[in-house]
Phi, psi and omega in degrees: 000107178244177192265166143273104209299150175231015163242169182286133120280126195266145154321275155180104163273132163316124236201124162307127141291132208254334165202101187278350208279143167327160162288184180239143194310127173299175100289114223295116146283155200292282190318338189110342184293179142244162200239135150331082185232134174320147201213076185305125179244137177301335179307138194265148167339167197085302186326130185204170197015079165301146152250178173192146195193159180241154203265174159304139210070018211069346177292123179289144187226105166268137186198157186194169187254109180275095162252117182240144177320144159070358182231155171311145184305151163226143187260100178229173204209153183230131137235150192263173140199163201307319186309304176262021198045223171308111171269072204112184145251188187282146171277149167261143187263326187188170198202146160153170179295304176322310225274117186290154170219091179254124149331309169279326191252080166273144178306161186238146143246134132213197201243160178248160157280039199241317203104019184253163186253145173222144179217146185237137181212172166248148194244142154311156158234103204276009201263330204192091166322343199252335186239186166191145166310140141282103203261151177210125176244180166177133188268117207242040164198058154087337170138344185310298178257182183188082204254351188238136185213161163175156172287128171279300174307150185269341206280145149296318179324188181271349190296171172279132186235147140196234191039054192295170138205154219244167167189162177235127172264125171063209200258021224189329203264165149192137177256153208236096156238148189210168167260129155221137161308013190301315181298352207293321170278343172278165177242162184030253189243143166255164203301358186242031163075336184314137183282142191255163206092348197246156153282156181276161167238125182227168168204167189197152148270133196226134180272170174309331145269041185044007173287105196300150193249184164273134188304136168214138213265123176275338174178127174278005172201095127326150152309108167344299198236357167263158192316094160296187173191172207220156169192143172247130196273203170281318181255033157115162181294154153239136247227122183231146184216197166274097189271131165289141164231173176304341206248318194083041176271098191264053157268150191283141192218189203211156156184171186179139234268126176195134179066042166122325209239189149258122163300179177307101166340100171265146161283124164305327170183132181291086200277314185093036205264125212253131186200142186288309222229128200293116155326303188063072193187088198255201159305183130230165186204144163242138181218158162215091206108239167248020204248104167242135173237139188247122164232129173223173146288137178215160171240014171329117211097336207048047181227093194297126161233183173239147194221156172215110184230128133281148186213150199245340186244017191068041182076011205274314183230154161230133157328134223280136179320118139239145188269130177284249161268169188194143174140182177284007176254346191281120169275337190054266204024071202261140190237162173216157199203155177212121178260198170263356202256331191169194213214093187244136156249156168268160180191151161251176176217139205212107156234204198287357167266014187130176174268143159234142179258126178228147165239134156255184174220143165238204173287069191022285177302350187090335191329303191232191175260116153270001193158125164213138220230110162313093186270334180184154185257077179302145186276285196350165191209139165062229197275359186318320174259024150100213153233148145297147175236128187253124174212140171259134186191133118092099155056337167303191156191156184206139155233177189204146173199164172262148165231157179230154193225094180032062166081027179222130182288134154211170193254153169269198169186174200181129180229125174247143194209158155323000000 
């Protein structure tokens, strides 16, 4: 079902890059550790709700939503790669007012191994004040044009569709899962059994003219509002959210797409965290091979901690949770990234001095603690600043988040290196 775009899609308008330059070189820590080093990212005052993703070759795809006094939301994207740095300057993917600017609900880029670029953002619906769209474009030339557009939900109603996550099928495909609200306003039952009221968890696949397969619905009552996420095991992707129950028990669960179908929700760890109101506040997941590490928030117990569990099977089990941090300063909006070297996560922490962004490292397995880092203090407070975002790749790590500066969103970065 496509659309008629109610944004520019821009060619590229052109952004000054505000610091393209490499970092200045680290010095090895003796122990093995790793160290903190500033990571200038091209986004201009304004910048906010980042992604961050890794392309086919190593190349980093960074993207964020630019709102400045007196101009229109802009959607634009930078890519790194160790070799050149910054490539270019940043482009813009789209411009308009329709264009939702959510804390929570961030735009996604990525890349297929075809060279295309594909980004999902949320659209106004000026039809129905209440609701809003999932847009999905895509660019078969590096980023320059964004000539293909379309709604990933097919539905009209008002509901809310948004929290995506993206994965590449084959050399060409992307699959698409998101929550949507189409159900939300309905009573009792609709004729496929979907509980109506709940938000939905659905996915779909979109080919190389954006033309769509059937929709299939992965859990019929979801958490309103928290993040998913995707990682690809050997035997397909696996797709981790917030699950609802009847109880209102908002523990985290997996499926994952294999011989055709979505396997059966599993719960990642019965935490039992019983709570009314959508946390806003979802998983993440990383995997290699078959090898998956699950990182979440959780207040089970009435104790906020960040939890990590592994599974050897590609989501079939996971292993009992280790807590990462835990306590009354802990905010979670936690990201995750896994190498051959060990296993990481990000999380924030907020007390009466402020906010801090920590990163740790662990074992693959999770077996033991290898490092844990203070990366930075952000002046922001509460959601100004967002989630962080984490990607791992050839002995590295690189994050990115917003911070605010005397009422103005910008974004850091930070790359840990020996």
């Amino acid at each position: 079902m496509h659309m008629r775009p109610r944004v520019a899609l821009a060619l590229a308008l052109p952004l000054l890059a505000a610091c393209a330059r490499q970092p200045e070189p680290t010095v090895v820590a003796a122990n093995g550790d790793y160290r903190v080093q500033v990571w200038p990212l091209p986004a201009a005052a304004g910048a906010a709700s980042p992604d961050l993703s890794l392309a086919p070759g190593g190349r980093l795809l960074l993207s964020w939503m630019s709102r400045q006094p007196g101009r229109r939301n802009a959607l634009q994207f930078a890519s790194w790669s160790r070799d050149g740095g910054w490539q270019s300057q940043p482009r813009t993917i789209a411009v308009g007012q329709s264009l939702v600017a959510n804390w929570a609900d961030v735009p996604h880029l990525r890349a297929t191994p075809d060279g295309a670029l594909w980004v999902q953002w949320l659209q106004a619906d000026p039809g129905n004040p209440s609701g809003y769209h999932a847009v999905l474009a895509r660019s078969r030339d590096g980023g320059m044009r964004w000539e293909q557009m379309t709604r990933i939900n097919d539905d009209a109603g008002p509901g809310e569709h948004g929290f995506a996550a993206l994965w590449p099928i084959g050399g060409d495909r992307l699959g698409v899962a998101w929550l949507d609200g189409r159900a939300q306003g309905m009573a009792g039952h609709d004729h496929a059994g979907v509980h109506a009221g709940a938000m939905q968890l659905r996915t779909n696949a979109f080919d190389m003219d954006l033309g769509r397969g059937s929709d299939a619905v992965v859990d019929a009552a979801t958490c309103d509002c928290c993040q998913t996420d995707v990682a690809m095991t050997d035997r397909g992707p696996l797709l981790v959210y917030r699950d609802r129950g009847e109880d209102e028990v908002r523990d985290i669960a997996s499926a994952r797409f294999e011989g055709g179908r979505w396997t059966s929700p599993t719960t990642v760890h019965v935490d039992g965290w019983q709570v009314s109101a959508c946390p806003v506040n979802g998983p993440a997941v990383a995997a290699r091979g078959n090898a998956a590490v699950v990182a979440w928030y959780s207040e089970a117990g009435g104790t906020p901690s960040v939890r990590l569990a592994r599974s050897t099977d590609a989501g079939d089990r996971y292993a009992a949770p280790v807590v990462v941090d835990q306590g009354v300063a802990v905010t979670g909006q936690v990201d995750v990234a896994l190498d051959g070297d060990q296993a990481w996560v990000a999380w924030l922490r907020e007390d009466a001095t402020g906010q801090t962004l920590m990163l740790a490292r662990s074992a693959p397995d999770l077996s033991k603690p290898l490092q844990r880092i203070e990366v930075a203090r952000p002046a922001g407070r509460g959601h100004a600043t967002g989630s962080p975002r984490l990607v791992a790749d050839g002995g590295s790590a690189w994050l990115v988040w917003t911070d605010v500066a005397d009422g103005v969103a910008h974004l850091q970065g930070a790359q840990l290196v020996r």
